[in-house]
Tab-separated table of C-alpha atoms and ligand atoms in Angstrom:
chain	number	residue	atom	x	y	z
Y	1	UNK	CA	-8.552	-30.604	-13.262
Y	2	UNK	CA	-8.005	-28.264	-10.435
Y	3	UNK	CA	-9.140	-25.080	-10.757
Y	4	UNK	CA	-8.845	-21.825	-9.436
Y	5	UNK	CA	-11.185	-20.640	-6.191
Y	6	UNK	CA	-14.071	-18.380	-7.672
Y	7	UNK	CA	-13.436	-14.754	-7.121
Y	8	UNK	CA	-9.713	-15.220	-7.616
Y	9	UNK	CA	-7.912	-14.424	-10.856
Y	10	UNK	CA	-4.388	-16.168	-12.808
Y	11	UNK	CA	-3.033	-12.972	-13.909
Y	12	UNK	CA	-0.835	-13.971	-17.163
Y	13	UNK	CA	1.791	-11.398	-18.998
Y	14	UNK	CA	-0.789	-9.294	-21.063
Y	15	UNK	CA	-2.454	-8.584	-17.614
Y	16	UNK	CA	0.711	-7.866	-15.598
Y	17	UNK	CA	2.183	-5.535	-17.880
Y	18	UNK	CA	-0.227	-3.257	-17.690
Y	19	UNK	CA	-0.315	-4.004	-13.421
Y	20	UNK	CA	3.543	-3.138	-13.323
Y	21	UNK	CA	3.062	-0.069	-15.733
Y	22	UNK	CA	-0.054	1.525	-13.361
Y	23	UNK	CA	2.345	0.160	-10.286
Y	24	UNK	CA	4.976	2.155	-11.947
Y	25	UNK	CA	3.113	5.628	-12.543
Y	26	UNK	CA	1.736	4.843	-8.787
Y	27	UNK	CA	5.449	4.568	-6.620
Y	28	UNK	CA	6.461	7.572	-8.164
Y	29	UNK	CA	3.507	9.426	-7.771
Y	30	UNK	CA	3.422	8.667	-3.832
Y	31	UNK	CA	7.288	9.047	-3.619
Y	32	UNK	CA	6.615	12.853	-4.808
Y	33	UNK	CA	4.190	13.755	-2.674
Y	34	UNK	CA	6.097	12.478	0.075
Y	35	UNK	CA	4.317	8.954	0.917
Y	36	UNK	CA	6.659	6.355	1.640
Y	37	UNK	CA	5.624	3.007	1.350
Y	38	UNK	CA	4.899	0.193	3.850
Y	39	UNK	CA	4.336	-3.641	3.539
Y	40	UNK	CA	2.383	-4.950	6.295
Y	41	UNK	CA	1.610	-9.447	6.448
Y	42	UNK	CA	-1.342	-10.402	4.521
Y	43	UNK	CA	-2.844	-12.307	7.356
Y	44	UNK	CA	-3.368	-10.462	11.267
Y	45	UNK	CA	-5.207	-11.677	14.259
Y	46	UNK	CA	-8.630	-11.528	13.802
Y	47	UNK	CA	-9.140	-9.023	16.342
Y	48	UNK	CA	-7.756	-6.263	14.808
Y	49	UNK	CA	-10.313	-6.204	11.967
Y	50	UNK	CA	-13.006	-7.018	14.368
Y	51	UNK	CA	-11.740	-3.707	16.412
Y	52	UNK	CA	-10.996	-1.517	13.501
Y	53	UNK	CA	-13.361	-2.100	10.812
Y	54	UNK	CA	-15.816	-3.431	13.372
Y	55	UNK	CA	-17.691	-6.355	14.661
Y	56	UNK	CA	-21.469	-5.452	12.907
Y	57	UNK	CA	-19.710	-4.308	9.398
Y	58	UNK	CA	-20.749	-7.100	6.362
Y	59	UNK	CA	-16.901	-7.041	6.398
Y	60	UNK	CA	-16.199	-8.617	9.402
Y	61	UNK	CA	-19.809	-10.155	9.610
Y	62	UNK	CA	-19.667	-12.529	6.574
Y	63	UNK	CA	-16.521	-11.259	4.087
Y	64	UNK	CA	-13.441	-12.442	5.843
Y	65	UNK	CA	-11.375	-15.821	5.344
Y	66	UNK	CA	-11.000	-16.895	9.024
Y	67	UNK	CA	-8.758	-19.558	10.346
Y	68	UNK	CA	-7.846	-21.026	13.621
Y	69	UNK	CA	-3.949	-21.750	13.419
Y	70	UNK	CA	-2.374	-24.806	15.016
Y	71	UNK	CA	-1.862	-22.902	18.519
Y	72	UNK	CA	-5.796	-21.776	18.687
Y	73	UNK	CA	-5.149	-18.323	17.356
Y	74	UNK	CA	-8.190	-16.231	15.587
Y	75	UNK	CA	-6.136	-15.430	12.254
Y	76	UNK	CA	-7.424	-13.519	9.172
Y	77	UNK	CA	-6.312	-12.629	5.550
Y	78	UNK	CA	-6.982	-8.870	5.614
Y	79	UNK	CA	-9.687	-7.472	4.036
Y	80	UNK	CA	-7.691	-3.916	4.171
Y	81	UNK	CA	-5.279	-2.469	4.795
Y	82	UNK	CA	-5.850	0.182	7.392
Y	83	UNK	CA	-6.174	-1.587	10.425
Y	84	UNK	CA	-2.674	-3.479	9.663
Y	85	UNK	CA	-1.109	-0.034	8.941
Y	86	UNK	CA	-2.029	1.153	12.374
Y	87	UNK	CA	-1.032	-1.665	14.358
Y	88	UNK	CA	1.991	-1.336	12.349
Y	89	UNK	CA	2.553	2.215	13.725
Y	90	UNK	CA	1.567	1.564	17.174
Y	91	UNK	CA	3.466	-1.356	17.527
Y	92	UNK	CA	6.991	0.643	16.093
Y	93	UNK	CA	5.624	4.011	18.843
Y	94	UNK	CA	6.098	5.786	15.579
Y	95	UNK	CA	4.860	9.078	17.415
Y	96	UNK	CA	7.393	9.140	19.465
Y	97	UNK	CA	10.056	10.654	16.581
Y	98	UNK	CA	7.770	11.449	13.540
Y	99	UNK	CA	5.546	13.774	14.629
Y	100	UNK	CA	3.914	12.843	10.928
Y	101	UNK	CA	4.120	9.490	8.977
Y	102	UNK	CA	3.011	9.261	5.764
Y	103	UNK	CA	2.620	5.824	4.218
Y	104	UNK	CA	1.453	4.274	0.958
Y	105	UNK	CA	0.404	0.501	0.116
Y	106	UNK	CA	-0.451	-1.466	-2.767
Y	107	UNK	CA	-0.930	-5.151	-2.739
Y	108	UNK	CA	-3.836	-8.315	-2.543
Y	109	UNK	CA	-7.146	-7.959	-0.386
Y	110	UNK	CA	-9.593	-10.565	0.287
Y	111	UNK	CA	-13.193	-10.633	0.734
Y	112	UNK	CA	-15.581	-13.299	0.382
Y	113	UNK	CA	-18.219	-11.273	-1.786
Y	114	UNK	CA	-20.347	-12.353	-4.291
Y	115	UNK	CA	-18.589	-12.280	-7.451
Y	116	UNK	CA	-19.432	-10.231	-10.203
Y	117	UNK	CA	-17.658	-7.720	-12.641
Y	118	UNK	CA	-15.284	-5.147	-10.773
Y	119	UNK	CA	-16.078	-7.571	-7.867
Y	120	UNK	CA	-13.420	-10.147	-6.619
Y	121	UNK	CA	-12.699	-12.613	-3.259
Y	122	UNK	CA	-8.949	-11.840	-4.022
Y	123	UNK	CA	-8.654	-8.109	-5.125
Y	124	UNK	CA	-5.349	-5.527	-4.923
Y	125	UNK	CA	-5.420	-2.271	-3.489
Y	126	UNK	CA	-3.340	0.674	-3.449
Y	127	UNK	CA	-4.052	3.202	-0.751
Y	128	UNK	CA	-2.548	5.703	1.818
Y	129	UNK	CA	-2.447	6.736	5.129
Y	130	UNK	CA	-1.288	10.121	6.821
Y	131	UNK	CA	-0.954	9.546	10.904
Y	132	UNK	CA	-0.616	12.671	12.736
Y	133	UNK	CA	-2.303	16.230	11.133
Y	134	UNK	CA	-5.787	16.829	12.566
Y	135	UNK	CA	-6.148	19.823	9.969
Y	136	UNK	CA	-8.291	20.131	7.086
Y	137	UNK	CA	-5.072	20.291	4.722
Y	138	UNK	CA	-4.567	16.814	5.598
Y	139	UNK	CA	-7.997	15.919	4.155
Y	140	UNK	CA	-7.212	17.956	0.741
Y	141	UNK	CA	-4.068	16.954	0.247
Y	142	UNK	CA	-5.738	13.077	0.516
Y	143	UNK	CA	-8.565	13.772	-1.695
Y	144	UNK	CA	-6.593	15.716	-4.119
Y	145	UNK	CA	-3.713	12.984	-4.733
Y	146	UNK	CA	-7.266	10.429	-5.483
Y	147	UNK	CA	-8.253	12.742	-7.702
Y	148	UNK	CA	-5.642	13.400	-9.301
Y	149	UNK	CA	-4.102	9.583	-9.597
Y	150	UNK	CA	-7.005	9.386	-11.602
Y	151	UNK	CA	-6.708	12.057	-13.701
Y	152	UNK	CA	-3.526	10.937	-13.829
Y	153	UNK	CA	-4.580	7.542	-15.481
Y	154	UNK	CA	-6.660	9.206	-17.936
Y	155	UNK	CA	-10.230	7.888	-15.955
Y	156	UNK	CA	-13.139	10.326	-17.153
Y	157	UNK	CA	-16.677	10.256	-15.948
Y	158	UNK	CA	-15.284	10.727	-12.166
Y	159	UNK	CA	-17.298	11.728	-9.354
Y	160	UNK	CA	-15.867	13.042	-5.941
Y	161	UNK	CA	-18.488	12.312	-3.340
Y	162	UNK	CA	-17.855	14.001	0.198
Y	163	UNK	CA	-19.572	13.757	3.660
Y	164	UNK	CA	-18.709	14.698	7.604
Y	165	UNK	CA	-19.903	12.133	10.212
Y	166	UNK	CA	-18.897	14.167	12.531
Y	167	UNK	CA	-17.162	13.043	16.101
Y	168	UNK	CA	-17.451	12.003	19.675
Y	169	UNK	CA	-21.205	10.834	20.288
Y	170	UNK	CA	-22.910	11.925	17.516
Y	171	UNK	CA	-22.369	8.615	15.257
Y	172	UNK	CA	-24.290	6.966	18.161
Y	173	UNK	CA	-26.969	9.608	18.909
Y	174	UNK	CA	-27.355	10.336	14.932
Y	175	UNK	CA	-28.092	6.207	14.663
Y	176	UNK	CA	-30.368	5.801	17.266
Y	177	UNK	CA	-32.505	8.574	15.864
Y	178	UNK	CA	-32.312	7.304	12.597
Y	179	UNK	CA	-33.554	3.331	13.865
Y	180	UNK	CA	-36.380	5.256	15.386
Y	181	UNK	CA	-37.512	7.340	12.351
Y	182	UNK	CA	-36.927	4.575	9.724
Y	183	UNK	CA	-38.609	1.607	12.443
Y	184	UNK	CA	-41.688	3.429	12.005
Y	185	UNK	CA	-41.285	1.586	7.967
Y	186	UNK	CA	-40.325	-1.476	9.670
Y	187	UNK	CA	-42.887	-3.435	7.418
Y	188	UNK	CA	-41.270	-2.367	4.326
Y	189	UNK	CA	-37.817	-3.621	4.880
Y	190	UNK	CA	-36.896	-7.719	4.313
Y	191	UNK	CA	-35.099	-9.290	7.194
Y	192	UNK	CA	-31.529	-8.772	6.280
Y	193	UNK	CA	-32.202	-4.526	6.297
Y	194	UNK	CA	-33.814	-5.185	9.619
Y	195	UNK	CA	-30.491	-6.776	10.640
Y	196	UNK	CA	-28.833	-4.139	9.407
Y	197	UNK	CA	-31.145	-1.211	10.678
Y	198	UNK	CA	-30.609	-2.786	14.447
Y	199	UNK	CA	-26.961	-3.397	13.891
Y	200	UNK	CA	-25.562	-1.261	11.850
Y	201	UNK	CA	-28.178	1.789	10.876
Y	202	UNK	CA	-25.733	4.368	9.100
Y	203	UNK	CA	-25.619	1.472	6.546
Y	204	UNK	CA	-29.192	1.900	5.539
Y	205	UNK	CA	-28.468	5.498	4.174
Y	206	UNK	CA	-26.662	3.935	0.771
Y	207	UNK	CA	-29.117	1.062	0.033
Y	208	UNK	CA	-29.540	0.090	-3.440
Y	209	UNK	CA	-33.031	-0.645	-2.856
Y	210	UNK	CA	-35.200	1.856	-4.406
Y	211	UNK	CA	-37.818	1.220	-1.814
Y	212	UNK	CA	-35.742	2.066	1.006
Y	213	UNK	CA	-34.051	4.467	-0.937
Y	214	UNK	CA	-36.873	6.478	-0.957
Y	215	UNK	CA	-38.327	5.960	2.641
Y	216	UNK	CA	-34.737	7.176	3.526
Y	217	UNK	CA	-34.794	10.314	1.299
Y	218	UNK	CA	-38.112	11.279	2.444
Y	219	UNK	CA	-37.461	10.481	6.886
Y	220	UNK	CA	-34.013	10.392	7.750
Y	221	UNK	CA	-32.576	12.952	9.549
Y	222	UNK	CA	-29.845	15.269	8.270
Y	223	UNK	CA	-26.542	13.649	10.084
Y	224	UNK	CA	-25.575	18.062	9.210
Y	225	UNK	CA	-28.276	18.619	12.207
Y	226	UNK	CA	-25.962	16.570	14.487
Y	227	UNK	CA	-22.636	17.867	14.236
Y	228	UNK	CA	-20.902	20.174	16.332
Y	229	UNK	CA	-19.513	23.436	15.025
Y	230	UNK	CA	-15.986	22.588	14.781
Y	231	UNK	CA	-16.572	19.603	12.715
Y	232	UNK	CA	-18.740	21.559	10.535
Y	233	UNK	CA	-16.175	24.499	10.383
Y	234	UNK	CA	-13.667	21.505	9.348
Y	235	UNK	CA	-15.899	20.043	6.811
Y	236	UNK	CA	-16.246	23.597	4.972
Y	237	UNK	CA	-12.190	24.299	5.223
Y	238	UNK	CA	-11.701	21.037	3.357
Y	239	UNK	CA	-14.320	21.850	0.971
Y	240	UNK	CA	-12.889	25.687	0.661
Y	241	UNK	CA	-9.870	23.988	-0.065
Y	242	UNK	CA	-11.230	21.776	-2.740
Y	243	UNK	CA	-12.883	24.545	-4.857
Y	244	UNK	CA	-9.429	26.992	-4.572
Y	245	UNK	CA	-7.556	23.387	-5.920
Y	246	UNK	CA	-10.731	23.056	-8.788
Y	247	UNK	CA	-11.667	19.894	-7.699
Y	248	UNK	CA	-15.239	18.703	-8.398
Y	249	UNK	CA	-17.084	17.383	-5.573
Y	250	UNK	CA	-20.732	16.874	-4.631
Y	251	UNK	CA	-21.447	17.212	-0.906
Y	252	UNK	CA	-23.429	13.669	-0.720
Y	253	UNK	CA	-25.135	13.860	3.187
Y	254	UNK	CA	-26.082	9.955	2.821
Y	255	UNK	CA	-22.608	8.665	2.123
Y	256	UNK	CA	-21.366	7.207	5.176
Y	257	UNK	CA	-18.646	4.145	4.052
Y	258	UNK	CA	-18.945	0.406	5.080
Y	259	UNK	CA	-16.197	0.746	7.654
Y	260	UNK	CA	-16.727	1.829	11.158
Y	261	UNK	CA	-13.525	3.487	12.153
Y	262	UNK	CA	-14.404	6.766	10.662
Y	263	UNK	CA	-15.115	10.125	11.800
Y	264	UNK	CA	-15.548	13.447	10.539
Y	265	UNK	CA	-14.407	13.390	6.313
Y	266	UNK	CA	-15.622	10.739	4.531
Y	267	UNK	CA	-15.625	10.545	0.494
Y	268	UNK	CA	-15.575	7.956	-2.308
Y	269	UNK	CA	-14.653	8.693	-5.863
Y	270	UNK	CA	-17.111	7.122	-8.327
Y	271	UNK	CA	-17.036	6.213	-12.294
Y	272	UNK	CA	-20.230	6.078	-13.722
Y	273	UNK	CA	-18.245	4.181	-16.133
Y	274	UNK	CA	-18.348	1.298	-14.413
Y	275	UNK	CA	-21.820	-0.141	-13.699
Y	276	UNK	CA	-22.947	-1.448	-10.734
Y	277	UNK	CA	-19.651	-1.682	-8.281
Y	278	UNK	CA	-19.117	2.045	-9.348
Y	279	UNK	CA	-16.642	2.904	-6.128
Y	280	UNK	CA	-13.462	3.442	-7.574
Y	281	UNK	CA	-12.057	4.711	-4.111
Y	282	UNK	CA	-13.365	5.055	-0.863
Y	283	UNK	CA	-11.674	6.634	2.714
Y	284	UNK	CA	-11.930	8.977	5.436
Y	285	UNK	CA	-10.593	10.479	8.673
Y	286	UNK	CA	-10.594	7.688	11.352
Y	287	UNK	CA	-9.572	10.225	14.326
Y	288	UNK	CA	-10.236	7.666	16.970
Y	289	UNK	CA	-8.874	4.437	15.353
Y	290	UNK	CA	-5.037	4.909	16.987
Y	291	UNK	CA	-6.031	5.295	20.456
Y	292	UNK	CA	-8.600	2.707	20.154
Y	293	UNK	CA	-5.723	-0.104	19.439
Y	294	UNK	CA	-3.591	1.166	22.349
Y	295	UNK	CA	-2.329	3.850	20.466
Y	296	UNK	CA	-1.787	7.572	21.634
Y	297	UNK	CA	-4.732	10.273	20.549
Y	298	UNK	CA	-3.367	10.733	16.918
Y	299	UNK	CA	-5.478	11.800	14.154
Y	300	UNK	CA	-5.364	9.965	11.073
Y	301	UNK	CA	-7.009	10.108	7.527
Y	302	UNK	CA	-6.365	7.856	4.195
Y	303	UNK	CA	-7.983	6.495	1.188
Y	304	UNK	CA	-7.368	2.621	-0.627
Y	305	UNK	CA	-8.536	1.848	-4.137
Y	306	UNK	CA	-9.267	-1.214	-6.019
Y	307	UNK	CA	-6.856	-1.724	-8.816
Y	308	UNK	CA	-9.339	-3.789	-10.878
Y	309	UNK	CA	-11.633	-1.406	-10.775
Y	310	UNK	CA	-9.162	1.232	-11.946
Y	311	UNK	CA	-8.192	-1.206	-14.974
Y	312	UNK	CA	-11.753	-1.467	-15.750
Y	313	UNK	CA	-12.038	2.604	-15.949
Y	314	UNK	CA	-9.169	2.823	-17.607
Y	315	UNK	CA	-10.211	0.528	-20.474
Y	316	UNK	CA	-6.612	-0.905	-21.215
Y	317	UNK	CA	-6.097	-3.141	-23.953
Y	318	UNK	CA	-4.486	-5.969	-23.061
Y	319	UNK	CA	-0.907	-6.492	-23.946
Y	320	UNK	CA	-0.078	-9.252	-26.972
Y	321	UNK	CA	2.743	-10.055	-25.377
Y	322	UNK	CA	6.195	-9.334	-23.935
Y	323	UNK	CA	8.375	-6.959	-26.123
Y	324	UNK	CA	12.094	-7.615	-26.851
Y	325	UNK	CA	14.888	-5.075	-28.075
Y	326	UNK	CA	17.144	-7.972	-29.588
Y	327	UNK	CA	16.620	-11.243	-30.755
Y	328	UNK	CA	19.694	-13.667	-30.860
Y	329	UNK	CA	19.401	-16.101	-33.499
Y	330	UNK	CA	20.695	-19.501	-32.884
Y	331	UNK	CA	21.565	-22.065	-35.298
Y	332	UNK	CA	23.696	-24.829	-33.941
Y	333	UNK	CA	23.717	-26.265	-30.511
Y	334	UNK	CA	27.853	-25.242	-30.512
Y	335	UNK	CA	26.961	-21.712	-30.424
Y	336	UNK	CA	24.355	-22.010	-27.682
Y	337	UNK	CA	26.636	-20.483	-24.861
Y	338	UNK	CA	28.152	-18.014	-26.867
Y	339	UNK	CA	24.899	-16.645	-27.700
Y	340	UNK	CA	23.792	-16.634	-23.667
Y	341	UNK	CA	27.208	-14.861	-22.934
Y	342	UNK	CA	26.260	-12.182	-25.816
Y	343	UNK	CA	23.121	-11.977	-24.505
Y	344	UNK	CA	24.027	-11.304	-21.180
Y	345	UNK	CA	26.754	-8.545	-22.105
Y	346	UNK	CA	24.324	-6.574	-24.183
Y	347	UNK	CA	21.640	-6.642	-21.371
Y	348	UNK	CA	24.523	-5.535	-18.700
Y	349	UNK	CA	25.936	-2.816	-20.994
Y	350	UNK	CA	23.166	-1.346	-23.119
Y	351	UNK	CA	20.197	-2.342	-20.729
Y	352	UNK	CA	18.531	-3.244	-23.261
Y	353	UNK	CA	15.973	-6.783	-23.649
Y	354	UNK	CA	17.487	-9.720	-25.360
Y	355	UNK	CA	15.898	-13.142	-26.014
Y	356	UNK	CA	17.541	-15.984	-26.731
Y	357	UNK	CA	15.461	-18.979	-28.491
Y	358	UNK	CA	15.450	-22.272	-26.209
Y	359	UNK	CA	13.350	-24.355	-28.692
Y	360	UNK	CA	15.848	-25.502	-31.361
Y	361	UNK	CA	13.906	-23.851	-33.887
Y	362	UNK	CA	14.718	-23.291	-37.386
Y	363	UNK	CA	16.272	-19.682	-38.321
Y	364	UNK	CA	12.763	-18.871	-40.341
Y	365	UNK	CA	10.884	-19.681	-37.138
Y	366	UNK	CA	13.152	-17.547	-34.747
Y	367	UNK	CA	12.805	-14.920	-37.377
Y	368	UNK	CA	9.092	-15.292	-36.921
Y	369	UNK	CA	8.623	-15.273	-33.632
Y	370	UNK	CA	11.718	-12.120	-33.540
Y	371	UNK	CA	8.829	-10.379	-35.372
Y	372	UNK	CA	6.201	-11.828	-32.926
Y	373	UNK	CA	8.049	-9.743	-30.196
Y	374	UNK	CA	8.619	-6.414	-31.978
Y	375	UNK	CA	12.184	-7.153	-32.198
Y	376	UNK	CA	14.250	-4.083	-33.254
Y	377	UNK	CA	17.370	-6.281	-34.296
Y	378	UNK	CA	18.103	-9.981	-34.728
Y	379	UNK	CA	21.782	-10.896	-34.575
Y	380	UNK	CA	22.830	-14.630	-36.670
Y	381	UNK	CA	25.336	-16.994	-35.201
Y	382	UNK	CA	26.310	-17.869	-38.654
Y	383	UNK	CA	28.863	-20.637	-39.047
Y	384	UNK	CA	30.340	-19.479	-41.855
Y	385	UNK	CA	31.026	-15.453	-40.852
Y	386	UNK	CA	32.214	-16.833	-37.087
Y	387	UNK	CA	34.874	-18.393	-38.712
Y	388	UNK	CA	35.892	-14.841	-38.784
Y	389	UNK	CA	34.288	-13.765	-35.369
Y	390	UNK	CA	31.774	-11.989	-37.143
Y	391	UNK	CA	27.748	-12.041	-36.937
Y	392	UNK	CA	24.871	-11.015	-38.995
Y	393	UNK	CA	22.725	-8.254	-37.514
Y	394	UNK	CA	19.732	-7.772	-38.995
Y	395	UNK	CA	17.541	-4.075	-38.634
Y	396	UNK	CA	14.605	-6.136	-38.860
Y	397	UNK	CA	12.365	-2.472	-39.656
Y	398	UNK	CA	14.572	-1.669	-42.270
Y	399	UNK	CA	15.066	-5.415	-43.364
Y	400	UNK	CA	18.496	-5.101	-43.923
Y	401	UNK	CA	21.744	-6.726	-43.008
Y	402	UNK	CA	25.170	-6.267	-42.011
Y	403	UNK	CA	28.107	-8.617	-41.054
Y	404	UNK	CA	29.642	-6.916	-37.606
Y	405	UNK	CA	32.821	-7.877	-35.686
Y	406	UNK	CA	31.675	-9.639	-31.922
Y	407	UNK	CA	34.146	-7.569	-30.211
Y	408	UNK	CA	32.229	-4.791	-31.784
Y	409	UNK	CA	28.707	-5.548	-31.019
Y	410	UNK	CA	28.200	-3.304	-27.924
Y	411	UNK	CA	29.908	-0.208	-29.581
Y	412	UNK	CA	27.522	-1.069	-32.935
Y	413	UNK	CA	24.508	-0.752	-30.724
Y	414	UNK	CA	25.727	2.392	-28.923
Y	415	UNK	CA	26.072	4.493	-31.467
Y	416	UNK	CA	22.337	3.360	-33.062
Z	501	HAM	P1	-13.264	0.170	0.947
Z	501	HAM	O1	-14.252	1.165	0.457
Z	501	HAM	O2	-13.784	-1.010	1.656
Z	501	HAM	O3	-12.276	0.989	1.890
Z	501	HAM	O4	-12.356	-0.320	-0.257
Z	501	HAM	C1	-11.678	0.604	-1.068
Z	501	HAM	C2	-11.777	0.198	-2.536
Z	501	HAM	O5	-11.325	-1.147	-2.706
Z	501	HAM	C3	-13.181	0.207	-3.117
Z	501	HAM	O6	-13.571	1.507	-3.498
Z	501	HAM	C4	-12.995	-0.702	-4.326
Z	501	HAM	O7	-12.433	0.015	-5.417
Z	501	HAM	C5	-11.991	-1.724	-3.825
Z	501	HAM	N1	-12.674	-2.953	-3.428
Z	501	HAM	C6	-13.257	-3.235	-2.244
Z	501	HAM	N2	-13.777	-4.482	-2.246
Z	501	HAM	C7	-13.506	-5.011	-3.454
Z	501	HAM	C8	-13.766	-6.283	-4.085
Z	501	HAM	N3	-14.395	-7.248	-3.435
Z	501	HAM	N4	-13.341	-6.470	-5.354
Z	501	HAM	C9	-12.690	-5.492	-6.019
Z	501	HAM	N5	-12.402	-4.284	-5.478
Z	501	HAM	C10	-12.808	-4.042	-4.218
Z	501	HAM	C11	-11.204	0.452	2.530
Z	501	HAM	O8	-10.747	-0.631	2.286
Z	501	HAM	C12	-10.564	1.411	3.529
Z	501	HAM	N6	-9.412	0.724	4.133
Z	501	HAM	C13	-10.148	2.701	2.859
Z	501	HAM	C14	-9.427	3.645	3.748
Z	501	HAM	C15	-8.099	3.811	3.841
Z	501	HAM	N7	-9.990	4.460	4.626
Z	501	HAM	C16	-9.044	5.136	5.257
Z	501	HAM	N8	-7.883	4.749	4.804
């Protein structure tokens, strides 16, 4: 039997129900607060990852699904969606006549992670991206609209976590000094934290390991001793902005994001709800990340979110199964198309859900399976009553029954 790959998932009708319904809640949401959305190709060149969410990341070190195509091209199925909304924009010179652009996204991710609860190789992400306001606002406005999508979804036990790394050099100068205070432990960490501590430092700071953890609390320097007064000034109008809004945040100085694009605001929202893959939503200014694809100098902050994760807080139930409004009875195979045709007027005119039985079953059956899917009426091609073009319809809460013209079907309905 062939299976599905490991850390992918078949998503059947009492999943996608609920998916729709969140996806639902979700396009209006963005449409009113004036994101638009954008749908970029699941697979890039590999480069752009490599040069966005950057070459020493565990992304782009060991997560992505990598192919050479037929004509020797590096391709990649993204791992996010940032990088592919930015070459979007730079490829379209979208500065050139929006001096804003506000985009949203929400679609399938892939990382080859280990797999575990909240934790998938194929996930789906909604996020969004506003290119072109280097004010504080901008940051608010992004960290509100997380916030409040999941208030919105009825999440509890949230957690806004919120950080600066600052800009120009001090992501480099902060990292070297932190290799040198923490290489002074070197004995303490295994091989793959070495790796990491040469490669990638600003990683160590959210370890899970409670050893390094607490070297870490107790010698690395506060990134807050690095940055220049503007981006501190920044950081506190965001935050200033946050408390007038009543948002609850916690100003977390070791978060710093797995991605390497970023600058200045970073911030995840957490559920302590959901165990050990706790991030609910992660993002962050990424000031540079334009120019650095061949952009112009345009400042740039977003957020994505995994919807899994977001199912998981929300704690749905899943769906039986698919809900109809009317349930057309066959009983002979004459009456087959005359039932479709019905079927198909009542959807047009009422826009309402019909389902018609394919099986051949007997009228008790239908009936049953009518029930099954919460039908509100069941209409009988009866023989004997379409002698006079008549058919039952049956209130199937009320369990009773009524003989009604066909010609006066749609008006029967109408006025119920
Ligand atoms: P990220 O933190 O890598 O950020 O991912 C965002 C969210 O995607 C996570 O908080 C989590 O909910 C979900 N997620 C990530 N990996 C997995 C996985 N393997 N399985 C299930 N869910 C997962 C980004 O992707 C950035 N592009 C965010 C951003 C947008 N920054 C600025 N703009």
């Amino acid at each position: 039997m062939i299976k599905n790959i490991k850390g992918t998932k078949d998503l059947f009708p009492s999943d996608t129900l609920n998916i729709q319904d969140i996806e639902r809640h979700l396009n209006i949401f963005m449409n009113i607060h004036g994101y638009g959305e954008i749908r970029t190709p699941i697979f890039e060149s590999t480069e752009l990852f490599a040069r966005s969410v950057g070459e020493h990341t565990d992304i782009v070190n060991k997560e992505m699904y990598t192919w050479i195509d037929q004509n020797k091209q590096g391709l990649t199925l993204r791992p996010e969606m940032t990088a592919s909304v930015v070459r979007a924009y730079i490829q379209k010179q979208l500065w050139k006549t929006e001096p804003i652009s506000k985009f949203y996204y929400i679609g399938p991710a892939f990382r080859r992670e280990r797999p575990q609860k909240g934790r998938l190789r194929q996930f789906h992400q909604f996020g969004v991206e506003a290119i072109g306001s280097p004010n504080p606002e901008q940051d608010a406005e992004i960290i509100s609209m997380a916030y409040n999508i999941y208030k919105m979804f009825g999440v509890t036990n949230l957690e806004i976590k919120i950080n600066s790394l600052g800009s120009g050099d001090i992501r480099e100068k902060y990292s070297a000094d932190l290799k040198k205070s923490l290489l002074k432990f070197k004995n303490e960490f295994n091989e793959a934290e070495l790796i990491r501590l040469e490669k990638n430092p600003l990683r160590i700071l959210d370890s899970k390991n409670k050893k390094i953890k607490k070297i870490v609390d107790e010698n690395a320097p506060n990134i807050f001793n690095y940055i220049s007064s503007e981006d501190n000034e920044h950081f506190n109008s965001v935050t200033d902005i946050l408390n007038e809004l009543k948002i609850p945040y916690t100003h977390d100085q070791k978060l710093v994001r797995g991605l390497d694009y970023y600058t200045k605001t970073v911030f995840e929202l957490i559920s302590s709800d959901l165990g050990a893959q706790d991030a609910l939503c992660g993002g962050g200014r990424y000031d540079n990340l334009v120019k650095d694809l061949g952009g112009e100098n345009i400042p740039s902050i977003g957020f994505a979110a995994g919807i899994e994760r977001l199912i998981l807080a929300m704690n749905l139930e899943n769906n039986e199964n698919l809900n109809t409004d009317i349930y057309i009875i066959n009983t002979e195979k004459k009456y087959i198309a005359k039932s479709m045709e019905l079927a198909d007027l009542l959807r047009k005119e009422l826009g309402v859900a019909v389902y018609v039985d394919s099986l051949r079953r007997s009228i008790k059956s239908q009936m049953r399976h009518a029930n099954k899917m919460n039908a509100k009426f069941s209409i009988i091609f009866d023989s004997e009553k379409l002698k006079n073009d008549e058919v039952f319809i049956k209130n199937m809460n009320e369990n009773k029954q009524e003989s009604i013209l066909i010609n006066d079907i749609v008006s029967y309905f109408e006025s119920e």
